[in-house]
Tab-separated table of C-alpha atoms in Angstrom:
chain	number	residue	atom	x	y	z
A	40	UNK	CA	-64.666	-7.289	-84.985
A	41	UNK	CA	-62.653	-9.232	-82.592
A	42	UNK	CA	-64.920	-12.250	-82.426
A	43	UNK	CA	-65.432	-14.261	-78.265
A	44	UNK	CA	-67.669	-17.401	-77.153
A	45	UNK	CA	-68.795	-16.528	-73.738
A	46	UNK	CA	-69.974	-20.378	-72.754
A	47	UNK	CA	-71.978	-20.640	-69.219
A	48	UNK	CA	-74.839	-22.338	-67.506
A	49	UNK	CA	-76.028	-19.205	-65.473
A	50	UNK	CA	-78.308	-16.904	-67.523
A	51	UNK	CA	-77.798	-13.924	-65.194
A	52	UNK	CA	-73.487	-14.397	-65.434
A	53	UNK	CA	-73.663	-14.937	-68.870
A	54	UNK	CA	-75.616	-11.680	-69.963
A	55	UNK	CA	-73.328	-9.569	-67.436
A	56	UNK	CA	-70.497	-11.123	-69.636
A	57	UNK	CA	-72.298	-10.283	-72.719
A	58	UNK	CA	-72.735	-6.364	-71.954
A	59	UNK	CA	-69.175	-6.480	-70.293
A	60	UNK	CA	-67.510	-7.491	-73.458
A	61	UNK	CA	-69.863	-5.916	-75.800
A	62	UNK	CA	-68.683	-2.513	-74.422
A	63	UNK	CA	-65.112	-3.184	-74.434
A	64	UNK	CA	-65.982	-3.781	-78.455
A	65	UNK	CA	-65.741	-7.081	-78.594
A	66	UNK	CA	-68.327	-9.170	-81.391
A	67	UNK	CA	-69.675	-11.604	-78.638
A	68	UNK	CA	-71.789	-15.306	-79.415
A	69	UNK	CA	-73.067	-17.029	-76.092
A	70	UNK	CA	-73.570	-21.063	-75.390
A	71	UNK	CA	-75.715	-22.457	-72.552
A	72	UNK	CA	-73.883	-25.120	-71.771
A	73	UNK	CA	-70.063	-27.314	-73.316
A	74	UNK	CA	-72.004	-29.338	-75.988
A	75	UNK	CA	-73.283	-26.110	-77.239
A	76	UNK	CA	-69.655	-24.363	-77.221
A	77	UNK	CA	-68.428	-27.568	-79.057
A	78	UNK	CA	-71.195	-26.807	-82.142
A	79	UNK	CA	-70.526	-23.550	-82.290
A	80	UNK	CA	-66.450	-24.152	-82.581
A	81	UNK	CA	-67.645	-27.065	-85.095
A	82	UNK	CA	-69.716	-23.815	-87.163
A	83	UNK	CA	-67.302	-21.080	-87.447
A	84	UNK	CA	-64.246	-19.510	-86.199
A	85	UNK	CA	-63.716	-17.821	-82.590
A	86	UNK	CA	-61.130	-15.200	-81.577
A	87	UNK	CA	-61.284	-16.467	-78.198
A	88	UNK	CA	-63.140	-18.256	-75.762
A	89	UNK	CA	-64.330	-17.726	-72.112
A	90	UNK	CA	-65.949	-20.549	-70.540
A	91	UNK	CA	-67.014	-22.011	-67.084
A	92	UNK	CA	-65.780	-25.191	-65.728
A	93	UNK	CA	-69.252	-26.428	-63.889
A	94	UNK	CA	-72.345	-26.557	-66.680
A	95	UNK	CA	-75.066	-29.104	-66.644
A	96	UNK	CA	-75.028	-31.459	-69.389
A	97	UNK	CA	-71.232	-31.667	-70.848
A	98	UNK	CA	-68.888	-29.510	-68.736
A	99	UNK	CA	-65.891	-27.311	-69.318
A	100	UNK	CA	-63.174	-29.566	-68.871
A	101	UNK	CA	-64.538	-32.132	-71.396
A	102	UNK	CA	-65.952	-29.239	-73.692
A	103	UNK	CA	-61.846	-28.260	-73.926
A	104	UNK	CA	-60.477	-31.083	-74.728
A	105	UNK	CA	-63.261	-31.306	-77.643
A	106	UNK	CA	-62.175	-27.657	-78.679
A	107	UNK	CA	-58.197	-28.492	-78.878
A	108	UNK	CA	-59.461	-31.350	-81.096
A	109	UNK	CA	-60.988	-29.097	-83.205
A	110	UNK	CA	-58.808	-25.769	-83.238
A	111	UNK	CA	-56.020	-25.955	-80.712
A	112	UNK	CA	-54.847	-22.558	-81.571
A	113	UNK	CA	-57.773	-20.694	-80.273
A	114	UNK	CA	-57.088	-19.504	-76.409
A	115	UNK	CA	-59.946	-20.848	-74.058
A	116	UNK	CA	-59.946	-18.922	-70.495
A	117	UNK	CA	-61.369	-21.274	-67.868
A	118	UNK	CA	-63.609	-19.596	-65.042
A	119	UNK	CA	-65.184	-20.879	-61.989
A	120	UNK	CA	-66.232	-20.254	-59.040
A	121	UNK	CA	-65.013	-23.623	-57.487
A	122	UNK	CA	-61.398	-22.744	-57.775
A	123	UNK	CA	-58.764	-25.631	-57.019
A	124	UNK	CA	-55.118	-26.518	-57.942
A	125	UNK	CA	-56.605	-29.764	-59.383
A	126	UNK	CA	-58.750	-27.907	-61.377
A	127	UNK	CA	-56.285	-25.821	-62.733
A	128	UNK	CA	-54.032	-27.893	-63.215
A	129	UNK	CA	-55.917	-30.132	-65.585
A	130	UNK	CA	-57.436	-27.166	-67.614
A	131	UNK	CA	-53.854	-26.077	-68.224
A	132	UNK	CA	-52.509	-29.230	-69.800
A	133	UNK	CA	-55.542	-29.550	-71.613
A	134	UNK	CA	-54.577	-26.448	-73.728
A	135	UNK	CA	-56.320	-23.980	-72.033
A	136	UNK	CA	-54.724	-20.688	-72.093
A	137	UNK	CA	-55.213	-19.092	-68.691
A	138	UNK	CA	-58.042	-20.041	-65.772
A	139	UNK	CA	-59.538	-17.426	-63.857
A	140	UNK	CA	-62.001	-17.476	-60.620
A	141	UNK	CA	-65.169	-16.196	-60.210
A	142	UNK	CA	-66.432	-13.592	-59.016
A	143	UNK	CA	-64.466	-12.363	-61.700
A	144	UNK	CA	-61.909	-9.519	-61.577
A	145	UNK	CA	-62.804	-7.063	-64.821
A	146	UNK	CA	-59.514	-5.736	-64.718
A	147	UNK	CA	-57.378	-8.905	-64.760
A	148	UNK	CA	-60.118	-10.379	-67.169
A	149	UNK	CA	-59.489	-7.747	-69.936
A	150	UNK	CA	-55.861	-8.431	-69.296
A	151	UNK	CA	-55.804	-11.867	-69.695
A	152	UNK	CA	-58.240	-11.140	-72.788
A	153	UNK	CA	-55.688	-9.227	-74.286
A	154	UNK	CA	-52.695	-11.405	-73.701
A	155	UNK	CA	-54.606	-14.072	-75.486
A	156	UNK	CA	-55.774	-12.152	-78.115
A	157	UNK	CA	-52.380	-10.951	-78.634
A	158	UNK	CA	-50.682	-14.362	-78.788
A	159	UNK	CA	-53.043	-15.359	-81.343
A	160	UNK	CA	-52.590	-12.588	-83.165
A	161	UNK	CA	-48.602	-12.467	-83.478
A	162	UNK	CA	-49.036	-16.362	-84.118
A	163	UNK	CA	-50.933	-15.545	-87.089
A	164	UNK	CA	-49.035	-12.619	-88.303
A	165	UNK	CA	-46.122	-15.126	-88.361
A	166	UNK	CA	-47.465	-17.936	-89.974
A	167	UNK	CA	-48.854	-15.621	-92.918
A	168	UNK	CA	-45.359	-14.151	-93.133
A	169	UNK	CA	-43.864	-17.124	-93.569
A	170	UNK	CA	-46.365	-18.652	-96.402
A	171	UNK	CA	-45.886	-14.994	-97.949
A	172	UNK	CA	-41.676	-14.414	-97.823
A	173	UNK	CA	-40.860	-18.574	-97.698
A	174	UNK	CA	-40.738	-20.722	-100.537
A	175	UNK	CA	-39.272	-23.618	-98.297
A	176	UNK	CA	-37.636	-24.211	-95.043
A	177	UNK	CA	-35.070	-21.247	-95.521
A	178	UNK	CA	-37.023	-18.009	-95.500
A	179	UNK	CA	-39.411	-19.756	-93.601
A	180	UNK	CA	-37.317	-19.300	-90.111
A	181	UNK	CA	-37.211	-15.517	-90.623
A	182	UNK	CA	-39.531	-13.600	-88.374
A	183	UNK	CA	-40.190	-10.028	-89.168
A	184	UNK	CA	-43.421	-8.047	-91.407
A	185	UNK	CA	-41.505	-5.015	-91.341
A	186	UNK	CA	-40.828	-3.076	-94.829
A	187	UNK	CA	-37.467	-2.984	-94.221
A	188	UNK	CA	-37.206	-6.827	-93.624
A	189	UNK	CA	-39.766	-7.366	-96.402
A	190	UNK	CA	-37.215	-5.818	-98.888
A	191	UNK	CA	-34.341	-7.601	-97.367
A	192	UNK	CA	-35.881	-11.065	-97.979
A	193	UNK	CA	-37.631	-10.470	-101.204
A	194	UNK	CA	-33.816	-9.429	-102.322
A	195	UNK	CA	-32.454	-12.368	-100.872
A	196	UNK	CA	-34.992	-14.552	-101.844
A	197	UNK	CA	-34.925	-13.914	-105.488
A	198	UNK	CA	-31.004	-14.258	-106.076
A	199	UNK	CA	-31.362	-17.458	-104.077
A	200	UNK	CA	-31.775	-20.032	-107.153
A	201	UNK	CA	-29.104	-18.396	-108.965
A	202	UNK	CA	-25.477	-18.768	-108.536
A	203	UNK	CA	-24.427	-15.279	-108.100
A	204	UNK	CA	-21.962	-14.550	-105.101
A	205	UNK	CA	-23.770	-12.620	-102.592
A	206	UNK	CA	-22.100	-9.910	-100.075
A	207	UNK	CA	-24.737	-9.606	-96.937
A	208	UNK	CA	-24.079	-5.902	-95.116
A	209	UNK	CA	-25.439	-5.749	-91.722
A	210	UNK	CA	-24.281	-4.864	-88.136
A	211	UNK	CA	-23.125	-7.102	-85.901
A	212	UNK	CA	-26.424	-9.203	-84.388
A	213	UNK	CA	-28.750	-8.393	-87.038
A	214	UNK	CA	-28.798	-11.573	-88.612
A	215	UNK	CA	-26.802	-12.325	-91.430
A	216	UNK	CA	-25.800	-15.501	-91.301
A	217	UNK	CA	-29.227	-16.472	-90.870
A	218	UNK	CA	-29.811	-14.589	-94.451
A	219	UNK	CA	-27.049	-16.680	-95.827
A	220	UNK	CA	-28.678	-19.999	-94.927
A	221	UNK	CA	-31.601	-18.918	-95.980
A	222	UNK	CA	-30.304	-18.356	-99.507
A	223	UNK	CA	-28.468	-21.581	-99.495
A	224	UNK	CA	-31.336	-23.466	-98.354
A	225	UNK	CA	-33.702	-21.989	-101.445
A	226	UNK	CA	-30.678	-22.811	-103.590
A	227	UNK	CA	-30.076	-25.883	-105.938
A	228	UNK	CA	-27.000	-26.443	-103.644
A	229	UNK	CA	-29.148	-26.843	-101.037
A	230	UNK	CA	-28.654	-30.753	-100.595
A	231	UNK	CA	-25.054	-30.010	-100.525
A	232	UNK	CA	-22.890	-28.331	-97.814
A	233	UNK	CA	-23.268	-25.299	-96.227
A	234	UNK	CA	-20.002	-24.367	-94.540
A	235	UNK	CA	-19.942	-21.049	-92.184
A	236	UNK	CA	-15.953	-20.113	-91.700
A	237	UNK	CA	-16.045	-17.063	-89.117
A	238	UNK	CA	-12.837	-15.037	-90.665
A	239	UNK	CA	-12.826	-12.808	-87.726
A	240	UNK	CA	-11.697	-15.485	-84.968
A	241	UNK	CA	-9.139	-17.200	-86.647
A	242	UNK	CA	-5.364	-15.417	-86.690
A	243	UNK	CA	-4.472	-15.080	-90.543
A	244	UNK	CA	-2.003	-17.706	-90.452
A	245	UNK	CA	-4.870	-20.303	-89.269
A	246	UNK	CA	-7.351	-18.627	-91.538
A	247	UNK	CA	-5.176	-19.677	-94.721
A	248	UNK	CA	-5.237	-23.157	-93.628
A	249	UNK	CA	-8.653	-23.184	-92.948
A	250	UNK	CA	-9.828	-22.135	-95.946
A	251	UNK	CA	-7.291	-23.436	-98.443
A	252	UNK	CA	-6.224	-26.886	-96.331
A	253	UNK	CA	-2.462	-28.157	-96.100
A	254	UNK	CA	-0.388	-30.823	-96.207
A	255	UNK	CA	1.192	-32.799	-93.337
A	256	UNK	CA	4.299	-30.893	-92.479
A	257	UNK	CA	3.668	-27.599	-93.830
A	258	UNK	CA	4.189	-25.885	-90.850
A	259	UNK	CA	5.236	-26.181	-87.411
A	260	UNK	CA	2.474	-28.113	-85.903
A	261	UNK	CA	1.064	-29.128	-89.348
A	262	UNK	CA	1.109	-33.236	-88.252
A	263	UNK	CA	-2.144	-34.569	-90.986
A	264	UNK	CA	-2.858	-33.147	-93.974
A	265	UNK	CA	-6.227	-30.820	-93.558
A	266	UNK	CA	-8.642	-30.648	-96.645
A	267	UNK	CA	-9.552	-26.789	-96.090
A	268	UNK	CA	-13.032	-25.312	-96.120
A	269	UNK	CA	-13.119	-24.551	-99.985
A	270	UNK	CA	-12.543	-28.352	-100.066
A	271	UNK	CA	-15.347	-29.106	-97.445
A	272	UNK	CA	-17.709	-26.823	-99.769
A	273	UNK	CA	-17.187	-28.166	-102.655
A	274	UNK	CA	-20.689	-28.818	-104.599
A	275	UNK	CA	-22.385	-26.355	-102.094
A	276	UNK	CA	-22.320	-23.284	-100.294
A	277	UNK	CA	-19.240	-21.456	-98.418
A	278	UNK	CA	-20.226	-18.739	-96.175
A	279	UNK	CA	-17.320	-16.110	-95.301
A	280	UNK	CA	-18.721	-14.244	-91.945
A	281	UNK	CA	-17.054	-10.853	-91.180
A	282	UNK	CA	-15.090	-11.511	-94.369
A	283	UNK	CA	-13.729	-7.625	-93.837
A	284	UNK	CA	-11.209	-8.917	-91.128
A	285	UNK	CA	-9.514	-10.762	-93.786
A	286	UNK	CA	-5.676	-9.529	-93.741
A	287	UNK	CA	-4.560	-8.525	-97.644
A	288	UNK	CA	-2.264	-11.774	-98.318
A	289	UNK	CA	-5.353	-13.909	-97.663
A	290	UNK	CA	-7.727	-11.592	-99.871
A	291	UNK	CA	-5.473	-12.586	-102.617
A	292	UNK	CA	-5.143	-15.909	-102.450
A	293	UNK	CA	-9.247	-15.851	-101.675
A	294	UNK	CA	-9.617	-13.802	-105.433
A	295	UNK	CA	-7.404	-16.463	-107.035
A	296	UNK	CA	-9.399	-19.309	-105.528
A	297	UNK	CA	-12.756	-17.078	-106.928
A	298	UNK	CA	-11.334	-16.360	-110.416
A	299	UNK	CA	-9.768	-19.940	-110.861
A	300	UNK	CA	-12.099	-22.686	-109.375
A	301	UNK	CA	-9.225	-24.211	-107.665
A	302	UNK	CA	-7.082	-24.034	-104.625
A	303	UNK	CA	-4.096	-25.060	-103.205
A	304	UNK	CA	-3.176	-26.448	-100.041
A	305	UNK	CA	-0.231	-25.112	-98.287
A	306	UNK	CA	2.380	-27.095	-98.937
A	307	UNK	CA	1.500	-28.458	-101.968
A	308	UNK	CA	1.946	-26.920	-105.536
A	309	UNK	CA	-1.246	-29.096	-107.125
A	310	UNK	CA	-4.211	-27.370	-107.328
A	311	UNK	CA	-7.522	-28.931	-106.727
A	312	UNK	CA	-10.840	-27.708	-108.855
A	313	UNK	CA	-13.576	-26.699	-106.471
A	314	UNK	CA	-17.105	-25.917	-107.401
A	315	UNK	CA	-18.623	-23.493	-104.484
A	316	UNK	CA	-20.767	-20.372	-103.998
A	317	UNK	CA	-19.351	-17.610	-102.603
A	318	UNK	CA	-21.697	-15.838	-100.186
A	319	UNK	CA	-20.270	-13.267	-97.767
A	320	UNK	CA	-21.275	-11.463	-94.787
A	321	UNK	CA	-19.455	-7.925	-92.925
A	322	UNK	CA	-20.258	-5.033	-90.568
A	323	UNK	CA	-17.943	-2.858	-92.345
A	324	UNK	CA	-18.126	-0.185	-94.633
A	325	UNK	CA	-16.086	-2.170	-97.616
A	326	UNK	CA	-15.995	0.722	-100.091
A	327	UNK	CA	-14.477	2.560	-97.538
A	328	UNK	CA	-11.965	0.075	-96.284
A	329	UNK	CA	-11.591	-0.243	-99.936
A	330	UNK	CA	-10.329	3.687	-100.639
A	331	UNK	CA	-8.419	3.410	-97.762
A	332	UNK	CA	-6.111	0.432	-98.699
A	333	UNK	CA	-7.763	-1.809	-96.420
A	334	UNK	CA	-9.848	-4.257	-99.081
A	335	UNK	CA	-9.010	-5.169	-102.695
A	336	UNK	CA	-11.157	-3.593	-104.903
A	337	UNK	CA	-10.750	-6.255	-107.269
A	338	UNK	CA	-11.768	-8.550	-104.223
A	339	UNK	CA	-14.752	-6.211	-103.211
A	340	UNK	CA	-15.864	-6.119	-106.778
A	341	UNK	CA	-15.877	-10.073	-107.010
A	342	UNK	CA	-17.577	-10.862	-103.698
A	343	UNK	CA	-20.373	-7.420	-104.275
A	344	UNK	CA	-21.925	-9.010	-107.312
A	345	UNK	CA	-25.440	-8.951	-105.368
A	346	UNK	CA	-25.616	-7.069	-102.155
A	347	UNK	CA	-28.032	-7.973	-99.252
A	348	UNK	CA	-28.261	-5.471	-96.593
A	349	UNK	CA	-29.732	-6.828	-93.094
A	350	UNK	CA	-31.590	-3.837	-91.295
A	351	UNK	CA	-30.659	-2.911	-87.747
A	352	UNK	CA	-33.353	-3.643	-84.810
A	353	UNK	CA	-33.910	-0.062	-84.670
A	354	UNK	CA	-35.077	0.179	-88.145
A	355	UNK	CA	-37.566	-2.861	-87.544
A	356	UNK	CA	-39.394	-1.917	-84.261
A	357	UNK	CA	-42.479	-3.314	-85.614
A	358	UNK	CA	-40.862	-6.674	-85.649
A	359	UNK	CA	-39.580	-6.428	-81.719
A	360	UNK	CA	-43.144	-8.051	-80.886
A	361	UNK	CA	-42.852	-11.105	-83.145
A	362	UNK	CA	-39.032	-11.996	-82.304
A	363	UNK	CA	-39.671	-11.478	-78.568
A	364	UNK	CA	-42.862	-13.565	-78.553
A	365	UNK	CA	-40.732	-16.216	-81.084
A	366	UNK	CA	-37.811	-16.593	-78.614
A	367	UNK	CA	-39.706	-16.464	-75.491
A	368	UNK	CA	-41.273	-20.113	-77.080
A	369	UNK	CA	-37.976	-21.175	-78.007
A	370	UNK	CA	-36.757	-20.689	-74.633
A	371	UNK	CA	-39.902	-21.411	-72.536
A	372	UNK	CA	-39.898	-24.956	-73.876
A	373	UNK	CA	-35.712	-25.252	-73.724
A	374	UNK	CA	-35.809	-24.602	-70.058
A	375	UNK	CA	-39.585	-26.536	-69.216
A	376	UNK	CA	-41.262	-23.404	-68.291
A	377	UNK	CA	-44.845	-22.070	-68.563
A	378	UNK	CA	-44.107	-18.823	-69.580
A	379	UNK	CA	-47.268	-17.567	-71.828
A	380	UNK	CA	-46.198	-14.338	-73.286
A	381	UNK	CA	-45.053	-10.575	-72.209
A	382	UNK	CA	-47.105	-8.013	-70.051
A	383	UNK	CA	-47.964	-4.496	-72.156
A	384	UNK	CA	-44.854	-2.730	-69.898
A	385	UNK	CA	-42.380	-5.486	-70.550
A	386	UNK	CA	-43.279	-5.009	-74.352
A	387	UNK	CA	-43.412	-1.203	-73.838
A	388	UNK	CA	-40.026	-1.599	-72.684
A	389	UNK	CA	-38.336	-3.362	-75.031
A	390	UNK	CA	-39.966	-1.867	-78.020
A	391	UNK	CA	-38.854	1.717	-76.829
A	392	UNK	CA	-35.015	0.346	-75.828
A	393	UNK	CA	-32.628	1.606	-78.914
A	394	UNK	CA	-31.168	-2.379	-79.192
A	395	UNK	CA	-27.229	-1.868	-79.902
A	396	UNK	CA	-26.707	-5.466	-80.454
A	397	UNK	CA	-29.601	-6.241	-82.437
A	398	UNK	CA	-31.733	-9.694	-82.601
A	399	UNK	CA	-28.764	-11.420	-80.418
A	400	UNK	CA	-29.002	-8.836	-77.914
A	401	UNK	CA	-33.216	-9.280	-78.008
A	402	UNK	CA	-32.760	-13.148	-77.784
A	403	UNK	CA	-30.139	-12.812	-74.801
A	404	UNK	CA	-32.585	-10.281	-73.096
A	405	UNK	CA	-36.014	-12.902	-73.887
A	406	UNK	CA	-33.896	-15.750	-72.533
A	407	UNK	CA	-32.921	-14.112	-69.427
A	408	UNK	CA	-36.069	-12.682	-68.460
A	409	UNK	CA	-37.987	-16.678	-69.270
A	410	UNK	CA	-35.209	-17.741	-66.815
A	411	UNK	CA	-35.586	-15.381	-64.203
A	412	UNK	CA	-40.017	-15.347	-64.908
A	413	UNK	CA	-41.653	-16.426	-61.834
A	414	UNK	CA	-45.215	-16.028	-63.255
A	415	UNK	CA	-46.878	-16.479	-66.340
A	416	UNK	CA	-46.184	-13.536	-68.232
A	417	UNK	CA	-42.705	-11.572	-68.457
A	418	UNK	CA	-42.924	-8.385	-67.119
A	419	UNK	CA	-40.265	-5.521	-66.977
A	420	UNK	CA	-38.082	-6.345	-64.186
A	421	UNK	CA	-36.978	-9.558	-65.372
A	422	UNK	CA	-35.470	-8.055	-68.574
A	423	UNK	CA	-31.852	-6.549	-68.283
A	424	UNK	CA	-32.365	-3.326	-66.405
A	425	UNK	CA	-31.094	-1.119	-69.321
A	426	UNK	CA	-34.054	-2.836	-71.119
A	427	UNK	CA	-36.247	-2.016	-68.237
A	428	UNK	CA	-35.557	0.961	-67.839
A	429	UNK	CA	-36.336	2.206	-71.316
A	430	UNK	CA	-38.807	5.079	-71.883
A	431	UNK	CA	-39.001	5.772	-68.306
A	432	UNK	CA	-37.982	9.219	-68.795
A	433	UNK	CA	-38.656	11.471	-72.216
A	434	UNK	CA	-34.479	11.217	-72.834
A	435	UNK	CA	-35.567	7.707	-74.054
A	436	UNK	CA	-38.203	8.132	-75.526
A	437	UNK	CA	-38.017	7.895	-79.542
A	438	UNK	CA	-37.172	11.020	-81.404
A	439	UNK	CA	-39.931	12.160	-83.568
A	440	UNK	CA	-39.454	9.771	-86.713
A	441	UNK	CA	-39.295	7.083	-84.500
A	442	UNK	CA	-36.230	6.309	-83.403
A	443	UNK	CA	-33.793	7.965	-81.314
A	444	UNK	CA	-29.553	7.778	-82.083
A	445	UNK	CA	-27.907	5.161	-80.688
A	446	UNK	CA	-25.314	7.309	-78.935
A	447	UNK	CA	-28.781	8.820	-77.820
A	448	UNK	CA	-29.834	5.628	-75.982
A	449	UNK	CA	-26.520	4.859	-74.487
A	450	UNK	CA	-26.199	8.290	-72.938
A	451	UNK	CA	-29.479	8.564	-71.714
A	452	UNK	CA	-29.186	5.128	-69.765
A	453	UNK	CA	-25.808	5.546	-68.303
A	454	UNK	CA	-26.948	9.358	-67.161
A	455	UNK	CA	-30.699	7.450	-65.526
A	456	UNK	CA	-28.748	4.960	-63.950
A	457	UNK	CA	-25.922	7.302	-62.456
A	458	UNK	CA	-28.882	9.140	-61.143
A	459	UNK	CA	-30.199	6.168	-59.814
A	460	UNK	CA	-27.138	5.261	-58.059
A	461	UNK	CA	-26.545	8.674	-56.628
A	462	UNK	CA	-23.787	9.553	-58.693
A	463	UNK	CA	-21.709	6.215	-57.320
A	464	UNK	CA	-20.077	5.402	-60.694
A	465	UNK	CA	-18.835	1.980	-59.236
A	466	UNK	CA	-22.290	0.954	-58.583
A	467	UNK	CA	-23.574	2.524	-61.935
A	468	UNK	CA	-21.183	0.455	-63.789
A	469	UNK	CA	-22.134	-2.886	-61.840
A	470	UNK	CA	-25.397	-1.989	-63.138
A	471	UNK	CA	-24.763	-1.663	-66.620
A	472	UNK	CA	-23.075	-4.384	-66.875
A	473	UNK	CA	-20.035	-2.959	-67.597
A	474	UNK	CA	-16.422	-1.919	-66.037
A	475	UNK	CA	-15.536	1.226	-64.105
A	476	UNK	CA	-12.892	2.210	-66.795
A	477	UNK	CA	-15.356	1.874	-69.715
A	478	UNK	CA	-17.733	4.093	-67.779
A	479	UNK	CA	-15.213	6.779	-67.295
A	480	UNK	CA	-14.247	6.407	-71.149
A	481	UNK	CA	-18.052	7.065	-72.223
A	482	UNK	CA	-18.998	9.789	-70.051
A	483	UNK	CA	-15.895	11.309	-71.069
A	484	UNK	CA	-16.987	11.265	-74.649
A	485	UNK	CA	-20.664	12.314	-73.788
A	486	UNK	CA	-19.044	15.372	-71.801
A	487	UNK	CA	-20.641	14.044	-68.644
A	488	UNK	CA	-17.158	13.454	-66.958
C-alpha cells in the first residue's frame, strides 16, 4: 500500500487525517511533532508526507529541510492554519512539494495527494527504466516502459558494440536520431565523432559535397577546399537522416564510398581511406521505393544489414505520461518556471489525442502549455486546442484496441472544431492552425466538402 506520514501537534486533526486517508486506502504512520517526522524518515521509506508548519518542539519548516537532507525525492505537503506568502514561500524553496491551508479542503487535498504521488511515481518508473534499458549515457536519455519501445532499445542496444551498419525505420518525430546516438554512444566509437548529415535539406548537388568534400575550384562557388562529412567521421560514427531523399547519382557514389573505405572529393581523382559506421535513418517504405526504381537495391541491401524500427506515439500511449512529465522539467527549468506537473484532464487529453507528429509534436505541445501555465499544474487549455480538445466527444475516443486511425483523429477534430466555429471554415482553419486552402483540400478528401 501507498505508504503517508501524517506529522501534527493536534491529536484531534491528526486522527481526522488518519481515518481520512485510511479510507481513501492509503497505509498511514502518524508523528506528534517535526523531530518525530525526522526519525521516522531516518527508519524507513515514505510515499509521501503531510505535515503542519506550527508543532511544539521542532517545527515544520526546520523538520523539511531535515527531510530533503535525508530523501529529497519524497513530496512533503505543508499545511497550516497560519497561512502567509512568507510562509509559503520558504516551504517551497525548501523542497516542499505543494502547501495547503487549514481548515483543509478534502477535495483539493486528495488532488494534490495524487499529483505528488504521481510525480514520484513516473520519477521512479524512469529511473528504473533507465538502470534496466541503459548501459551508459546513450540509452540512458530514452524515456519510454512501453513493449514496443522495450523491443526497440533492446534491438538497438545489442547491435550497439558491434560494427554493423544500422538502417533506423520510423516516422517522422518518433525519434530516430535519438536511437542513432544512442547506439553510437554504447559503441567503441563512442570517443570519436558522431556526425548527423540531414540528406533531406540539402539540394543533391550540395549533398555530394557535403558528404564526399571538394577541392577549391570545383565548382562555381567552390573558393576552399571542404573535407566532406565521410572525412569529418572518420574513426567514428556518420549518421545519414532521411537517407531515402537521396537522388540515385548520390546513392552510387554513397555504395562506392561503403564497399571501398574511401572517397573522393570532387575535384580531385585521389581517394582518401575512411574508417566510419554507417548508421541510417528514413520514414519511407525503402523496399518499396526500392521495386519502384526509386532506391538501389544494392544500396538498400548495404545500409539494411540491422534494422531498427522506432514505434509511432500511437503505438506507445503508455509512455505519453513519462515524456510529458520529462519535457515539462526540461522546459519548466529552461524558462524559470514552477510548473509541478499535469492535472488528470490535461493528461486525459493528451493521452487520448492520436499524435501525428510524434514525440516532437508532444515536446512542442509540453513546451507551449509550461509557457502559457499560469498555475502550478498544466491543465487542458494551455495545450494546443486540437490537444485539448481530444476525447471530448466519442469520435475521439480510441477505437476498441486502443487506438483510433490517424485519418480518424484528423477528421474528427477538423469536423468538432467546424462545429465549434459554426461552420465558419476561415475561423476553423485559424484554429487548427492551418490555412483555408488546406482545409478545403482535407474535407474534400474526408467527403465533408
Amino acid at each position: 500500500m501507498t505508504s503517508i506520514l501524517i506529522v501534527d501537534d493536534d491529536p484531534g486533526h491528526r486522527s481526522m487525517l488518519e481515518t481520512l486517508l485510511a479510507g481513501w486506502g492509503y497505509a498511514i504512520t502518524s508523528a506528534g511533532d517535526g523531530a518525530e517526522a525526522v526519525e521516522n524518515i531516518a527508519a524507513g521509506p515514505f510515499d509521501a508526507v503531510l505535515m503542519d508548519v506550527r508543532m511544539a518542539g521542532m517545527d515544520g519548516l526546520t523538520a523539511l529541510k531535515k527531510i530533503m537532507e535525508l530523501n529529497s525525492a519524497i513530496p512533503v505537503i505543508i499545511m497550516t492554519a497560519y497561512g502567509s506568502v512568507d510562509t509559503a514561500v520558504q516551504a517551497l524553496k525548501t523542497g516542499a512539494f505543494d502547501y495547503l491551508l487549514k481548515p483543509l479542503d478534502f477535495e483539493l487535498l486528495r488532488h494534490t495527494l495524487d499529483q505528488a504521488l504521481e510525480h514520484t511515481r513516473l520519477r521512479a518508473e524512469n529511473l528504473d527504466l533507465k538502470k534496466a534499458l541503459g548501459t551508459g549515457d546513450g540509452f540512458a536519455s530514452i524515456v519510454g516502459k512501453s513493449e514496443a519501445m522495450r523491443d526497440c532499445v533492446a534491438l538497438a542496444s545489442q547491435v550497439a558494440p558491434s560494427e554493423a551498419t544500422v538502417l533506423i525505420t520510423g516516422e517522422s518525430g518518433t525519434g530516430k536520431e535519438l536511437i542513432a546516438r544512442a547506439i553510437h554512444a554504447e559503441s567503441p566509437r563512442a570517443p570519436e565523432p558522431f556526425i548527423a548529415v540531414n540528406c533531406a535539406a540539402l539540394p543533391d548537388s550540395l549533398l555530394e559535397s557535403e558528404l564526399f568534400g571538394h577541392e577549391k575550384g570545383a565548382f562555381t562557388g567552390a573558393e576552399k577546399a571542404r573535407a566532406g562529412r565521410f572525412i569529418a567521421a572518420d574513426g567514428g560514427t556518420l549518421f545519414l537522416d532521411e537517407v531515402g531523399e537521396m537522388a540515385l547519382p548520390v546513392q552510387a557514389k554513397l555504395l562506392r564510398v561503403i564497399q571501398e573505405g574511401e572517397v573522393s572529393r570532387l575535384g580531385s581523382d585521389k581517394p582518401v581511406a575512411v574508417d566510419v559506421r554507417m548508421l541510417a535513418a528514413t520514414n519511407r517504405d525503402l523496399s518499396a521505393d526500392v521495386r519502384e526504381g526509386r532506391f538501389r537495391e544494392d544500396l538498400f541491401y548495404r545500409l539494411n544489414v540491422v534494422a531498427v524500427h522506432v514505434p509511432p506515439l500511437r503505438d506507445r500511449r503508455g509512455d505519453i505520461p513519462l515524456l510529458a512529465s520529462h519535457f515539462l522539467e526540461r522546459y519548466a527549468a529552461r524558462n524559470k518556471k514552477t510548473v509541478k506537473g499535469f492535472t488528470p484532464e490535461a493528461m486525459d487529453r493528451m493521452s487520448r489525442y492520436g499524435w501525428p507528429g510524434n514525440v516532437r509534436e508532444l515536446e512542442n505541445a509540453v513546451e507551449r502549455a509550461v509557457v502559457l501555465a499560469t498555475a502550478e499544474y498544466v491543465d487542458a487549455p494551455q495545450l494546443p486546442p486540437e490537444v485539448a480538445h481530444a476525447g471530448e466527444t466519442s469520435e475521439c475516443a480510441p477505437e476498441a484496441d486502443g487506438a483510433a486511425t490517424l485519418d480518424d483523429v484528423e477528421r474528427s477534430t477538423i469536423l468538432r472544431t467546424l462545429r465549434e466555429t459554426d461552420g465558419n471554415k476561415s475561423e476553423a482553419a485559424r484554429r487548427l492552425g492551418i490555412t483555408r486552402a488546406t482545409l478545403h483540400k482535407k474535407l474534400k478528401r474526408y467527403g465533408e466538402s
